[in-house]
């Protein structure tokens, strides 16, 4: 949806400090496994050791103690600091996280960047090219945007500068985060018209960045804080804004003018290739050729290798594809999976997760009438009844309901899940304390961890870990059956790469006797539709005493 899809860069630390962190990671090889992977905790500790990451006023040993403290990681400042820094570097193609969002490796671009920037005569040309290579249409990082939306933010900003007198105002810049590169001329035309009449973009503009509730985003300037920092560092814009009339503008330097003019020329003659476009080629030889030429053009444009040639495609392999894919197409070194270590949550070899951790959705005829505890449950129930009466199938009703809540934030998504749990016959008392949903079955607590699409497109490792913690916290020593039943995780969808999740679920049961069941929204919605339409109910005793992935 216009305004709700946008490209945002993390603002944690300066760009230079993040590149320095990469260098410190390269030096601290004892923190990496044999394949060069670093956990989030390792990155945080390296950052603390090098005084790049702090926790409030705490540094050194005090901050290191916080890094390794037990408890909720979402409240652990150094860990979240490290994660945010890695997210920025992933968007720029300097770090990969192919085997889990919190296991990182330095790509060849990351190593190149360190060599180009951390020297006596730093060269920021490579950083500049990675800036214009950023895109939301990537497999390398999940921007939570609709499929097909392609915001090439750096490229779009430079193009706009070249067409708008080499300046962009403070209220114009954030709007560019919401424009697909194919619509950039629309922004230019409207900006010219608004300037001509002495007006400014307001929060009512369709492209003003919005929340998933379609409300104007607060502190919208935060969206481009890192963007402006990169452009200053690369010499594209002046160090300070220039006031013209009563408006503050980001203004191009002389070198910046020459560069954005070049971007304008590239826009007229080049084709933008998204991850989806790349996969559709479906010809390995052509894909390898595209990757090779695109990477050579990157080296040429950044001045690293002038013997290479430019290319008429806008495609940055390490920013669009996972590192393992990019290296394979380029004929480079392909990392194996991260090492298996008892103290790390990491993905293992595929054969180690061959065991099918599937929980079958076993149904039986409901023994009693449905009891609807909440208004939300009644609304969902009535909607299903109405759709069924009009002839819609179980699958159609479930698919439509899921689509409706794809962009819902937790405030709307969680009550829906609570309603569905009640409808399928699992008494849900809603969000209580640390539990996203607090359910009861046979006198035992069934804790539920929920992940809306806006939090994560699918349930993830963090959700699985929280589900384990939920089970530990809800354990009742006085109830002999407390450990017989599973702790639930419900996300919008199942992840494409679930190897790490399967292993963790398996380890939780084998090592601690904790059962975890992970389910997606569509599966639980189908269960609810079957309950309303056919009076079918899950055999909870059978299902909840298992562990694994529940897929209806």
Steps between C-alpha positions, in 0.01 A plus 500: 500500500625848413677658795511177703772344286831675552872439533641587841865482602591432861644805679716312750850649514672699229577336166872530573466332840312213336776453244749508787295228670542288186875549528495401867303189408760409239773527763307308768510167317472309828134607515419354158438136418694310232279646225537862616161536669444721804203479733322817611649455846849471351453819296377682812799386704743601225331841488526537877867394499580764238289766681265531200201362691402614848203454731396837633801626695647152529802396293757224507448228760169644624353508151642152426315363803175640360567338161522158662223546755203263498151628432298660223737586213264768372587702813875440469636832371841381365341204319237719335770755414705230326194368315406846369855561375501166318162576342638820344808318369279224356300754296830637366620149408796498740359234732292192428263301719416210270449245777300698752438869564737504798797306361725726291787474253710775341459493121771578249344849469539548875868413480544727198329784685736471796802511269364804311388710796731419792823627347701821488318629191147359541298444184122498542416418138402141583274619783339743256425219252355274768286792611344528153474121482262470799162351415190362669466237224766276651544151643782622724286689753130506588362853474139389566379663178244371252630273229598697191581824687849610396627806684860564392535776756857616436452497124164678529640774723791566265267506201268744676793726590608513135149601392416743781774763481743276693313544828238322709321646800466341841135412434564370147774253589296261724227463236750346260520195727147406385546533123556205269788587268258471207296787648786736576408741218159541666675629813717738296197648321307549821798649687548755221133597516500532879815714497356716225208597726711541811341199669638197683420129521267430792399194701188479282701416190436140382875426505561636848642199693232328707462232763315176425194671647531757220592778741780751420833383634636709785857639488507423130844661462647194674436304180777686318743583780745228394434580134611861552801382693611274214449773239710745701773243552506422126512870408163502322347774717645785705580440867232745610153579370453823307206729579326638192208724584341334802592144401804290595651304210755224456714639218741319269871571505678561167607134492151402606349682203722308259411172668122549507508613135656162427222328694245692291662365183502147639129522581418585139694209350528229768263222606434426869519129582327380816548168678174385342621601152825312560328176603264521200795481262507128582821448305813444707740613225313831457475549876874448539565744217274762661668463840848514348433813296316674785780433749764611246302822444496560877879475512525731198262766632669504840843541340636178649562337162490728196587210268141380542204629299182680597169321457148610400329310781447628855563187704728453801542123562594520869219745574230309310594135556611297802880485519507127427302556178707801393827315554375194315397704195832688513702180535630607842543330837174363639474476876366186656238516773615645832674257735284301738584605856305424812491863611387649170160503334606441141397308193647155449556277203180403321536133586492585870149640464369227273272379780150619416382715789144524380202509732190369324181700545281215629127582505203353679132589514435773756335363814325821599383838377751773434551753779613841378674695776567832326344746259791438260425127502134565423589736212738250339248218555219699334722597207591134439131401521402769249775409253420130527129563442589687179679189372865584571731206572706448815818590309351818347370627835832426674712654224293819485508548877878453509547746214292757687734480801828487309581864577344505846723600789497314832209711633272351234677168435515370856123535568433312175718211618328508841162477323612210280637309801166537677309388191704183453424411861814599688392732781703818450501775760684744276829677563610459863836609641787369289272273296360623167216254558421308819307180434373220723450132421429219748601730785839575342629833365573502126711816441491649149764720335357700207682673214304736273624556146612853590724353772633220279362359170518153658561366848873495568771374734429779744140383524607140558737607780225707659263203480759292691526776763119518518481128578762529772319798656158330485621165636288388797681259732172416668347378174634161394394559137648849465788381281281272289364788295676725250576870494368659178646743246262652243634717218354638179677229298747216523860606413646386169817372667387322816808285566612699804149509642452124460832432670423732789156346555657155491779602742251662740318170534803269506700712746230651721175313431343825376256459211462783250238513226535763225197589289414753229194724484343325200512161672332624816246691289409182309450325835263777608304486174462122530377544858234752397395339171533127570505488881845335476735561790863412555582202716696725735623214717667347194626824350623686809701205631713506183768740385609641165330690216119498491390536139134448410 
